[in-house]
mmCIF file of N, CA and C in Angstrom:
data_model
loop_
_atom_site.group_PDB
_atom_site.id
_atom_site.type_symbol
_atom_site.label_atom_id
_atom_site.label_comp_id
_atom_site.label_asym_id
_atom_site.label_seq_id
_atom_site.Cartn_x
_atom_site.Cartn_y
_atom_site.Cartn_z
ATOM 1 N N UNK A 284 0.758 -1.167 -0.121
ATOM 2 C CA UNK A 284 0.196 0.198 0.051
ATOM 3 C C UNK A 284 0.831 1.078 0.164
ATOM 4 N N UNK A 285 1.904 1.048 1.373
ATOM 5 C CA UNK A 285 2.796 2.251 1.084
ATOM 6 C C UNK A 285 3.300 2.432 -0.426
ATOM 7 N N UNK A 286 4.052 1.782 -1.520
ATOM 8 C CA UNK A 286 4.843 1.298 -2.571
ATOM 9 C C UNK A 286 3.727 2.091 -3.406
ATOM 10 N N UNK A 287 2.275 1.694 -3.317
ATOM 11 C CA UNK A 287 1.254 2.271 -4.384
ATOM 12 C C UNK A 287 1.425 4.013 -4.371
ATOM 13 N N UNK A 288 1.571 4.020 -3.094
ATOM 14 C CA UNK A 288 1.756 5.562 -2.397
ATOM 15 C C UNK A 288 2.945 6.152 -3.277
ATOM 16 N N UNK A 289 3.317 5.898 -2.898
ATOM 17 C CA UNK A 289 4.557 6.434 -3.169
ATOM 18 C C UNK A 289 5.357 6.663 -5.169
ATOM 19 N N UNK A 290 4.526 5.752 -5.548
ATOM 20 C CA UNK A 290 4.769 5.500 -7.241
ATOM 21 C C UNK A 290 3.901 6.521 -7.463
ATOM 22 N N UNK A 291 2.620 6.571 -7.089
ATOM 23 C CA UNK A 291 1.472 7.550 -7.733
ATOM 24 C C UNK A 291 2.212 8.811 -7.260
ATOM 25 N N UNK A 292 2.592 8.676 -6.145
ATOM 26 C CA UNK A 292 3.037 10.481 -6.033
ATOM 27 C C UNK A 292 4.414 11.123 -6.906
ATOM 28 N N UNK A 293 5.151 9.764 -7.394
ATOM 29 C CA UNK A 293 6.683 10.397 -8.032
ATOM 30 C C UNK A 293 5.289 10.890 -9.282
ATOM 31 N N UNK A 294 4.743 9.767 -9.827
ATOM 32 C CA UNK A 294 4.538 10.616 -11.308
ATOM 33 C C UNK A 294 3.989 11.314 -11.407
ATOM 34 N N UNK A 295 2.613 12.144 -10.138
ATOM 35 C CA UNK A 295 1.810 13.149 -10.147
ATOM 36 C C UNK A 295 2.608 14.391 -10.104
ATOM 37 N N UNK A 296 3.817 13.961 -9.338
ATOM 38 C CA UNK A 296 4.904 15.218 -9.036
ATOM 39 C C UNK A 296 5.782 15.261 -10.334
ATOM 40 N N UNK A 297 6.239 14.147 -11.688
ATOM 41 C CA UNK A 297 6.904 14.081 -12.479
ATOM 42 C C UNK A 297 5.635 14.698 -13.388
ATOM 43 N N UNK A 298 4.853 14.447 -13.712
ATOM 44 C CA UNK A 298 4.087 14.604 -14.946
ATOM 45 C C UNK A 298 4.386 16.497 -15.654
ATOM 46 N N UNK A 299 3.639 17.272 -14.799
ATOM 47 C CA UNK A 299 3.931 18.776 -15.308
ATOM 48 C C UNK A 299 5.079 18.821 -15.740
ATOM 49 N N UNK A 300 6.045 18.312 -16.224
ATOM 50 C CA UNK A 300 7.938 17.911 -16.201
ATOM 51 C C UNK A 300 7.752 17.325 -17.755
ATOM 52 N N UNK A 301 7.233 16.756 -17.654
ATOM 53 C CA UNK A 301 7.362 15.515 -18.805
ATOM 54 C C UNK A 301 6.123 16.328 -20.418
ATOM 55 N N UNK A 302 4.856 17.418 -19.925
ATOM 56 C CA UNK A 302 4.533 18.288 -20.589
ATOM 57 C C UNK A 302 5.475 19.069 -20.902
ATOM 58 N N UNK A 303 5.993 19.695 -20.561
ATOM 59 C CA UNK A 303 7.404 20.487 -21.198
ATOM 60 C C UNK A 303 8.165 20.436 -21.958
ATOM 61 N N UNK A 304 8.162 19.120 -21.523
ATOM 62 C CA UNK A 304 9.490 18.658 -22.082
ATOM 63 C C UNK A 304 9.037 18.124 -23.559
ATOM 64 N N UNK A 305 7.713 17.986 -23.959
ATOM 65 C CA UNK A 305 7.083 18.328 -25.648
ATOM 66 C C UNK A 305 7.159 19.192 -26.365
ATOM 67 N N UNK A 306 7.034 20.288 -26.048
ATOM 68 C CA UNK A 306 6.914 21.677 -26.240
ATOM 69 C C UNK A 306 8.382 22.260 -27.655
ATOM 70 N N UNK A 307 7.940 22.274 -28.269
ATOM 71 C CA UNK A 307 9.427 23.177 -29.404
ATOM 72 C C UNK A 307 9.249 25.052 -29.311
ATOM 73 N N UNK A 308 9.856 25.302 -29.706
ATOM 74 C CA UNK A 308 10.087 26.986 -29.925
ATOM 75 C C UNK A 308 11.021 27.111 -31.000
ATOM 76 N N UNK A 309 10.016 27.937 -32.516
ATOM 77 C CA UNK A 309 10.806 28.351 -33.091
ATOM 78 C C UNK A 309 11.067 29.557 -33.699
ATOM 79 N N UNK A 310 12.595 30.096 -34.347
ATOM 80 C CA UNK A 310 12.711 31.618 -33.375
ATOM 81 C C UNK A 310 13.599 31.679 -34.373
ATOM 82 N N UNK A 311 13.633 32.947 -35.037
ATOM 83 C CA UNK A 311 14.957 33.174 -36.095
ATOM 84 C C UNK A 311 14.640 34.885 -36.442
ATOM 85 N N UNK A 312 15.201 35.181 -37.313
ATOM 86 C CA UNK A 312 15.791 36.252 -37.635
ATOM 87 C C UNK A 312 15.417 36.583 -39.261
ATOM 88 N N UNK A 313 14.475 37.721 -39.540
ATOM 89 C CA UNK A 313 13.958 38.069 -40.942
ATOM 90 C C UNK A 313 14.799 39.208 -42.065
ATOM 91 N N UNK A 314 15.866 39.094 -42.764
ATOM 92 C CA UNK A 314 16.450 40.453 -43.075
ATOM 93 C C UNK A 314 16.098 40.408 -45.106
ATOM 94 N N UNK A 315 16.302 41.528 -45.531
ATOM 95 C CA UNK A 315 16.354 41.483 -47.072
ATOM 96 C C UNK A 315 17.291 41.396 -47.108
ATOM 97 N N UNK A 316 17.129 40.518 -48.431
ATOM 98 C CA UNK A 316 18.466 39.974 -49.035
ATOM 99 C C UNK A 316 19.471 40.776 -49.639
ATOM 100 N N UNK A 317 19.196 42.085 -50.394
ATOM 101 C CA UNK A 317 20.475 42.961 -51.007
ATOM 102 C C UNK A 317 20.889 43.692 -49.764
ATOM 103 N N UNK A 318 19.917 44.654 -48.896
ATOM 104 C CA UNK A 318 21.022 45.395 -48.172
ATOM 105 C C UNK A 318 21.269 44.707 -46.669
ATOM 106 N N UNK A 319 20.954 43.691 -46.334
ATOM 107 C CA UNK A 319 20.835 42.596 -44.954
ATOM 108 C C UNK A 319 19.958 43.180 -43.680
ATOM 109 N N UNK A 320 19.313 44.828 -44.055
ATOM 110 C CA UNK A 320 18.416 44.933 -43.118
ATOM 111 C C UNK A 320 17.122 44.536 -42.914
ATOM 112 N N UNK A 321 17.299 44.114 -41.049
ATOM 113 C CA UNK A 321 15.877 43.196 -40.592
ATOM 114 C C UNK A 321 14.838 44.039 -41.685
ATOM 115 N N UNK A 322 13.689 43.413 -41.237
ATOM 116 C CA UNK A 322 13.113 43.278 -42.380
ATOM 117 C C UNK A 322 11.608 43.382 -40.561
ATOM 118 N N UNK A 323 11.077 44.548 -40.835
ATOM 119 C CA UNK A 323 10.688 45.103 -39.429
ATOM 120 C C UNK A 323 8.680 44.581 -39.346
ATOM 121 N N UNK A 324 8.266 43.745 -38.333
ATOM 122 C CA UNK A 324 7.084 43.572 -38.526
ATOM 123 C C UNK A 324 6.373 42.763 -39.414
ATOM 124 N N UNK A 325 7.427 41.812 -40.281
ATOM 125 C CA UNK A 325 6.909 40.410 -40.791
ATOM 126 C C UNK A 325 5.673 39.905 -40.352
ATOM 127 N N UNK A 326 5.073 39.418 -41.068
ATOM 128 C CA UNK A 326 4.190 38.172 -40.706
ATOM 129 C C UNK A 326 4.835 36.598 -40.557
ATOM 130 N N UNK A 327 4.748 35.976 -39.828
ATOM 131 C CA UNK A 327 5.197 34.948 -39.530
ATOM 132 C C UNK A 327 4.424 33.626 -39.069
ATOM 133 N N UNK A 328 3.527 33.130 -40.183
ATOM 134 C CA UNK A 328 2.778 31.654 -39.822
ATOM 135 C C UNK A 328 2.956 30.714 -39.701
ATOM 136 N N UNK A 329 2.994 29.536 -38.954
ATOM 137 C CA UNK A 329 3.196 28.177 -38.754
ATOM 138 C C UNK A 329 1.926 27.758 -39.646
ATOM 139 N N UNK A 330 2.059 27.083 -40.504
ATOM 140 C CA UNK A 330 0.796 26.110 -40.773
ATOM 141 C C UNK A 330 0.978 24.362 -40.484
ATOM 142 N N UNK A 331 0.267 23.528 -40.455
ATOM 143 C CA UNK A 331 -0.086 22.047 -40.362
ATOM 144 C C UNK A 331 0.418 21.571 -41.505
ATOM 145 N N UNK A 332 0.706 20.261 -41.452
ATOM 146 C CA UNK A 332 1.207 19.707 -42.962
ATOM 147 C C UNK A 332 -0.856 19.884 -43.939
ATOM 148 N N UNK A 333 -1.243 19.730 -43.431
ATOM 149 C CA UNK A 333 -2.906 20.151 -43.658
ATOM 150 C C UNK A 333 -3.363 21.599 -44.118
ATOM 151 N N UNK A 334 -2.674 22.279 -44.073
ATOM 152 C CA UNK A 334 -2.871 23.891 -44.270
ATOM 153 C C UNK A 334 -3.247 24.542 -43.058
ATOM 154 N N UNK A 335 -3.858 23.976 -41.550
ATOM 155 C CA UNK A 335 -4.406 24.544 -40.639
ATOM 156 C C UNK A 335 -3.294 25.294 -40.205
ATOM 157 N N UNK A 336 -3.955 26.759 -39.834
ATOM 158 C CA UNK A 336 -2.837 27.513 -39.153
ATOM 159 C C UNK A 336 -2.773 27.051 -37.861
ATOM 160 N N UNK A 337 -1.293 26.858 -37.191
ATOM 161 C CA UNK A 337 -1.341 26.837 -35.962
ATOM 162 C C UNK A 337 -0.797 27.615 -35.039
ATOM 163 N N UNK A 338 -0.322 28.637 -35.201
ATOM 164 C CA UNK A 338 0.541 29.916 -35.026
ATOM 165 C C UNK A 338 1.018 30.966 -35.494
ATOM 166 N N UNK A 339 1.154 31.987 -35.288
ATOM 167 C CA UNK A 339 1.483 33.280 -35.858
ATOM 168 C C UNK A 339 1.780 34.618 -35.158
ATOM 169 N N UNK A 340 2.796 35.299 -35.537
ATOM 170 C CA UNK A 340 3.632 36.495 -34.702
ATOM 171 C C UNK A 340 3.810 37.164 -35.963
ATOM 172 N N UNK A 341 4.833 38.359 -35.776
ATOM 173 C CA UNK A 341 5.247 39.484 -36.607
ATOM 174 C C UNK A 341 6.558 39.810 -36.334
ATOM 175 N N UNK A 342 7.646 39.813 -36.835
ATOM 176 C CA UNK A 342 8.689 40.377 -36.217
ATOM 177 C C UNK A 342 8.648 41.806 -35.965
ATOM 178 N N UNK A 343 9.835 41.286 -35.005
ATOM 179 C CA UNK A 343 9.782 42.740 -33.785
ATOM 180 C C UNK A 343 11.055 43.977 -34.797
ATOM 181 N N UNK A 344 11.663 45.187 -33.871
ATOM 182 C CA UNK A 344 11.794 46.457 -35.020
ATOM 183 C C UNK A 344 13.357 46.016 -35.428
ATOM 184 N N UNK A 345 13.943 44.772 -34.981
ATOM 185 C CA UNK A 345 15.135 43.930 -35.104
ATOM 186 C C UNK A 345 15.101 42.936 -36.119
ATOM 187 N N UNK A 346 13.391 42.521 -36.695
ATOM 188 C CA UNK A 346 13.502 41.194 -37.930
ATOM 189 C C UNK A 346 13.425 39.820 -36.970
ATOM 190 N N UNK A 347 13.118 39.769 -35.555
ATOM 191 C CA UNK A 347 13.345 38.506 -34.475
ATOM 192 C C UNK A 347 11.970 38.134 -34.704
ATOM 193 N N UNK A 348 11.780 36.920 -34.384
ATOM 194 C CA UNK A 348 10.277 36.418 -34.068
ATOM 195 C C UNK A 348 10.320 35.604 -33.460
ATOM 196 N N UNK A 349 9.468 35.155 -32.430
ATOM 197 C CA UNK A 349 9.380 33.349 -31.803
ATOM 198 C C UNK A 349 8.412 33.088 -31.654
ATOM 199 N N UNK A 350 8.412 31.647 -31.913
ATOM 200 C CA UNK A 350 6.565 31.215 -31.696
ATOM 201 C C UNK A 350 7.180 30.268 -30.611
ATOM 202 N N UNK A 351 5.991 29.924 -29.456
ATOM 203 C CA UNK A 351 6.632 29.414 -28.437
ATOM 204 C C UNK A 351 5.053 27.906 -28.238
ATOM 205 N N UNK A 352 5.903 27.309 -27.437
ATOM 206 C CA UNK A 352 4.612 26.214 -27.406
ATOM 207 C C UNK A 352 4.172 25.423 -28.165
ATOM 208 N N UNK A 353 4.770 25.105 -29.311
ATOM 209 C CA UNK A 353 4.586 24.389 -30.212
ATOM 210 C C UNK A 353 4.807 22.746 -30.159
ATOM 211 N N UNK A 354 4.435 21.928 -31.108
ATOM 212 C CA UNK A 354 4.067 20.406 -30.569
ATOM 213 C C UNK A 354 5.526 20.376 -31.578
ATOM 214 N N UNK A 355 6.266 19.108 -31.241
ATOM 215 C CA UNK A 355 7.071 18.612 -32.232
ATOM 216 C C UNK A 355 6.395 17.910 -33.384
ATOM 217 N N UNK A 356 6.768 18.191 -34.886
ATOM 218 C CA UNK A 356 6.174 17.849 -35.717
ATOM 219 C C UNK A 356 6.934 18.375 -37.089
ATOM 220 N N UNK A 357 5.630 18.140 -37.887
ATOM 221 C CA UNK A 357 5.999 18.928 -39.604
ATOM 222 C C UNK A 357 5.356 19.915 -40.025
ATOM 223 N N UNK A 358 5.965 20.626 -40.077
ATOM 224 C CA UNK A 358 5.106 22.222 -40.632
ATOM 225 C C UNK A 358 5.485 22.916 -41.474
ATOM 226 N N UNK A 359 4.856 23.683 -42.143
ATOM 227 C CA UNK A 359 5.225 24.892 -43.192
ATOM 228 C C UNK A 359 5.459 26.265 -42.495
ATOM 229 N N UNK A 360 6.675 27.181 -42.452
ATOM 230 C CA UNK A 360 6.787 28.366 -41.960
ATOM 231 C C UNK A 360 6.368 29.359 -42.610
ATOM 232 N N UNK A 361 5.469 30.408 -43.253
ATOM 233 C CA UNK A 361 5.418 31.443 -44.147
ATOM 234 C C UNK A 361 5.807 32.475 -43.654
ATOM 235 N N UNK A 362 6.758 33.710 -44.333
ATOM 236 C CA UNK A 362 6.976 34.239 -44.074
ATOM 237 C C UNK A 362 5.930 35.556 -45.003
ATOM 238 N N UNK A 363 5.582 36.684 -45.092
ATOM 239 C CA UNK A 363 5.517 37.732 -45.726
ATOM 240 C C UNK A 363 5.359 38.754 -45.684
ATOM 241 N N UNK A 364 5.489 40.350 -46.117
ATOM 242 C CA UNK A 364 5.736 41.230 -45.357
ATOM 243 C C UNK A 364 5.008 42.449 -46.808
ATOM 244 N N UNK A 365 4.981 43.681 -47.071
ATOM 245 C CA UNK A 365 4.466 44.290 -47.686
ATOM 246 C C UNK A 365 5.444 44.328 -48.551
ATOM 247 N N UNK A 366 5.951 44.430 -49.425
ATOM 248 C CA UNK A 366 6.897 45.091 -50.820
ATOM 249 C C UNK A 366 7.611 43.699 -51.006
ATOM 250 N N UNK A 367 7.929 42.985 -50.204
ATOM 251 C CA UNK A 367 8.647 41.772 -50.429
ATOM 252 C C UNK A 367 7.796 40.398 -50.760
ATOM 253 N N UNK A 368 8.500 39.685 -51.861
ATOM 254 C CA UNK A 368 8.215 38.737 -52.463
ATOM 255 C C UNK A 368 8.040 37.313 -51.046
ATOM 256 N N UNK A 369 6.610 36.588 -51.242
ATOM 257 C CA UNK A 369 6.755 35.237 -50.099
ATOM 258 C C UNK A 369 7.649 34.831 -49.820
ATOM 259 N N UNK A 370 7.993 34.200 -48.685
ATOM 260 C CA UNK A 370 9.170 33.204 -48.242
ATOM 261 C C UNK A 370 8.298 32.094 -47.307
ATOM 262 N N UNK A 371 8.998 30.791 -48.293
ATOM 263 C CA UNK A 371 8.226 29.868 -47.015
ATOM 264 C C UNK A 371 9.064 28.541 -47.151
ATOM 265 N N UNK A 372 9.195 27.656 -46.123
ATOM 266 C CA UNK A 372 9.978 26.615 -45.687
ATOM 267 C C UNK A 372 9.425 25.829 -45.250
ATOM 268 N N UNK A 373 9.669 24.295 -45.069
ATOM 269 C CA UNK A 373 9.095 23.515 -44.593
ATOM 270 C C UNK A 373 9.629 23.181 -43.381
ATOM 271 N N UNK A 374 9.414 22.278 -42.520
ATOM 272 C CA UNK A 374 10.486 21.971 -41.244
ATOM 273 C C UNK A 374 9.881 20.963 -40.273
ATOM 274 N N UNK A 375 10.938 20.618 -39.872
ATOM 275 C CA UNK A 375 10.597 19.090 -38.568
ATOM 276 C C UNK A 375 10.856 20.081 -37.337
ATOM 277 N N UNK A 376 10.213 20.466 -36.524
ATOM 278 C CA UNK A 376 9.995 21.265 -35.464
ATOM 279 C C UNK A 376 10.730 19.771 -34.412
ATOM 280 N N UNK A 377 11.531 20.005 -33.544
ATOM 281 C CA UNK A 377 12.123 19.339 -32.927
ATOM 282 C C UNK A 377 11.913 19.598 -31.509
ATOM 283 N N UNK A 378 11.849 18.717 -30.460
ATOM 284 C CA UNK A 378 11.750 19.362 -28.901
ATOM 285 C C UNK A 378 12.961 20.144 -28.586
ATOM 286 N N UNK A 379 12.502 21.384 -28.100
ATOM 287 C CA UNK A 379 13.570 22.656 -27.510
ATOM 288 C C UNK A 379 13.534 23.479 -28.687
ATOM 289 N N UNK A 380 14.801 24.319 -29.454
ATOM 290 C CA UNK A 380 15.016 25.676 -29.900
ATOM 291 C C UNK A 380 15.030 24.777 -31.074
ATOM 292 N N UNK A 381 14.357 25.606 -32.199
ATOM 293 C CA UNK A 381 14.422 25.642 -33.412
ATOM 294 C C UNK A 381 14.396 26.784 -34.282
ATOM 295 N N UNK A 382 15.635 27.125 -34.655
ATOM 296 C CA UNK A 382 16.544 28.186 -35.318
ATOM 297 C C UNK A 382 15.904 28.333 -36.742
ATOM 298 N N UNK A 383 15.349 29.338 -37.441
ATOM 299 C CA UNK A 383 15.319 29.464 -38.929
ATOM 300 C C UNK A 383 15.517 30.809 -39.430
ATOM 301 N N UNK A 384 16.277 31.175 -40.060
ATOM 302 C CA UNK A 384 16.612 32.603 -40.619
ATOM 303 C C UNK A 384 15.927 32.496 -41.826
ATOM 304 N N UNK A 385 15.116 33.984 -42.262
ATOM 305 C CA UNK A 385 14.771 34.290 -43.729
ATOM 306 C C UNK A 385 15.457 34.989 -44.234
ATOM 307 N N UNK A 386 15.105 35.309 -45.506
ATOM 308 C CA UNK A 386 15.803 36.169 -46.843
ATOM 309 C C UNK A 386 14.716 36.545 -47.512
ATOM 310 N N UNK A 387 14.272 37.584 -47.495
ATOM 311 C CA UNK A 387 13.181 38.324 -48.234
ATOM 312 C C UNK A 387 13.968 39.097 -49.394
ATOM 313 N N UNK A 388 13.261 38.769 -50.717
ATOM 314 C CA UNK A 388 13.723 39.920 -51.435
ATOM 315 C C UNK A 388 12.164 40.754 -51.791
ATOM 316 N N UNK A 389 12.954 42.119 -52.468
ATOM 317 C CA UNK A 389 12.190 42.718 -52.668
ATOM 318 C C UNK A 389 10.736 43.102 -53.829
ATOM 319 N N UNK A 390 9.860 42.696 -53.953
ATOM 320 C CA UNK A 390 9.110 42.258 -54.842
ATOM 321 C C UNK A 390 9.010 43.561 -55.718
ATOM 322 N N UNK A 391 8.826 43.552 -57.094
ATOM 323 C CA UNK A 391 8.814 44.055 -58.309
ATOM 324 C C UNK A 391 7.208 43.781 -58.753
ATOM 325 N N UNK A 392 6.164 43.436 -58.256
ATOM 326 C CA UNK A 392 5.291 43.434 -58.146
ATOM 327 C C UNK A 392 4.149 45.098 -58.066
ATOM 328 N N UNK A 393 3.428 45.419 -59.499
ATOM 329 C CA UNK A 393 2.915 46.925 -59.087
ATOM 330 C C UNK A 393 1.676 46.460 -58.760
ATOM 331 N N UNK A 394 0.804 47.121 -58.386
ATOM 332 C CA UNK A 394 -0.521 46.861 -58.157
ATOM 333 C C UNK A 394 -1.503 47.973 -59.224
ATOM 334 N N UNK A 395 -2.415 47.872 -59.567
ATOM 335 C CA UNK A 395 -3.332 48.302 -60.738
ATOM 336 C C UNK A 395 -3.980 49.845 -60.280
ATOM 337 N N UNK A 396 -4.156 50.734 -60.793
ATOM 338 C CA UNK A 396 -4.971 52.177 -60.628
ATOM 339 C C UNK A 396 -6.217 51.789 -59.736
ATOM 340 N N UNK A 397 -6.673 52.224 -58.953
ATOM 341 C CA UNK A 397 -7.717 52.008 -58.376
ATOM 342 C C UNK A 397 -8.747 53.239 -58.556
ATOM 343 N N UNK A 398 -10.155 53.902 -59.470
ATOM 344 C CA UNK A 398 -10.639 55.102 -59.280
ATOM 345 C C UNK A 398 -11.958 54.960 -58.482
ATOM 346 N N UNK A 399 -11.819 55.714 -57.896
ATOM 347 C CA UNK A 399 -13.469 55.964 -57.292
ATOM 348 C C UNK A 399 -14.373 56.926 -57.660
ATOM 349 N N UNK A 400 -15.453 56.525 -57.449
ATOM 350 C CA UNK A 400 -16.624 57.843 -57.803
ATOM 351 C C UNK A 400 -17.638 57.391 -57.374
ATOM 352 N N UNK A 401 -17.844 58.667 -57.027
ATOM 353 C CA UNK A 401 -19.721 58.766 -56.299
ATOM 354 C C UNK A 401 -20.510 59.610 -56.743
ATOM 355 N N UNK A 402 -21.575 59.689 -56.179
ATOM 356 C CA UNK A 402 -22.438 60.537 -56.722
ATOM 357 C C UNK A 402 -23.718 60.916 -55.640
ATOM 358 N N UNK A 403 -23.669 62.299 -55.538
ATOM 359 C CA UNK A 403 -24.889 62.559 -54.389
ATOM 360 C C UNK A 403 -25.323 63.945 -55.037
ATOM 361 N N UNK A 404 -26.717 64.254 -54.949
ATOM 362 C CA UNK A 404 -26.797 65.685 -55.477
ATOM 363 C C UNK A 404 -26.689 66.837 -54.457
ATOM 364 N N UNK A 405 -26.746 68.037 -55.162
ATOM 365 C CA UNK A 405 -26.016 69.018 -54.552
ATOM 366 C C UNK A 405 -27.589 69.436 -53.127
ATOM 367 N N UNK A 406 -26.919 69.798 -52.069
ATOM 368 C CA UNK A 406 -27.787 69.847 -51.286
ATOM 369 C C UNK A 406 -27.440 71.363 -50.125
ATOM 370 N N UNK A 407 -28.351 72.297 -49.965
ATOM 371 C CA UNK A 407 -27.750 72.990 -49.272
ATOM 372 C C UNK A 407 -27.942 72.782 -47.769
ATOM 373 N N UNK A 408 -26.736 73.692 -46.949
ATOM 374 C CA UNK A 408 -26.299 72.794 -45.678
ATOM 375 C C UNK A 408 -27.694 72.930 -44.675
ATOM 376 N N UNK A 409 -28.463 74.256 -45.244
ATOM 377 C CA UNK A 409 -30.006 74.104 -44.044
ATOM 378 C C UNK A 409 -30.509 73.119 -43.900
ATOM 379 N N UNK A 410 -30.573 72.400 -45.502
ATOM 380 C CA UNK A 410 -31.643 71.206 -45.739
ATOM 381 C C UNK A 410 -30.636 69.826 -45.314
ATOM 382 N N UNK A 411 -29.369 69.904 -44.899
ATOM 383 C CA UNK A 411 -29.584 68.750 -44.365
ATOM 384 C C UNK A 411 -29.871 68.744 -42.750
ATOM 385 N N UNK A 412 -30.011 66.976 -42.613
ATOM 386 C CA UNK A 412 -30.103 67.047 -41.121
ATOM 387 C C UNK A 412 -28.954 66.819 -40.328
ATOM 388 N N UNK A 413 -29.262 67.281 -39.073
ATOM 389 C CA UNK A 413 -28.392 67.269 -38.394
ATOM 390 C C UNK A 413 -28.804 66.660 -36.429
ATOM 391 N N UNK A 414 -28.434 65.935 -36.267
ATOM 392 C CA UNK A 414 -28.071 64.883 -34.735
ATOM 393 C C UNK A 414 -28.100 66.554 -33.687
ATOM 394 N N UNK A 415 -28.693 66.245 -32.960
ATOM 395 C CA UNK A 415 -28.595 67.467 -31.531
ATOM 396 C C UNK A 415 -28.609 66.715 -30.400
ATOM 397 N N UNK A 416 -27.584 66.634 -29.535
ATOM 398 C CA UNK A 416 -28.405 66.301 -28.660
ATOM 399 C C UNK A 416 -27.493 67.682 -26.886
ATOM 400 N N UNK A 417 -28.738 67.134 -25.725
ATOM 401 C CA UNK A 417 -28.447 68.229 -25.222
ATOM 402 C C UNK A 417 -27.795 67.455 -23.843
ATOM 403 N N UNK A 418 -26.695 67.878 -23.105
ATOM 404 C CA UNK A 418 -25.875 67.356 -21.957
ATOM 405 C C UNK A 418 -26.512 68.216 -20.904
ATOM 406 N N UNK A 419 -26.919 67.718 -20.135
ATOM 407 C CA UNK A 419 -27.227 68.630 -18.546
ATOM 408 C C UNK A 419 -25.912 68.552 -17.638
#
């Protein structure tokens, strides 16, 4: 009886440590290929092999990112930022720290012009309705 109590007590005490040991951290640096400058506020998204979003973050002012508490496994890590071509990498995350740096190339894509038009009939200012609220 005393032996069972000791075994169960040890299992109960060691269980939280085993849960922490099975997570991975994915971190790295994102910089521009031509200049080496960090790419600030780039989106970093981790996808499962089935295409579901697992986690996401943005790079900081130094181009660094960190994704914590990721289960070990096979993923796709994608980095995107306005003005740069997207970059992705298939990875196998292992327990502990996984470091992946990315280089982004400036995108030469241009956007088409957008024309915005609107129609409204002319109206005198005295004819427009205005809401007035009285505060005591």
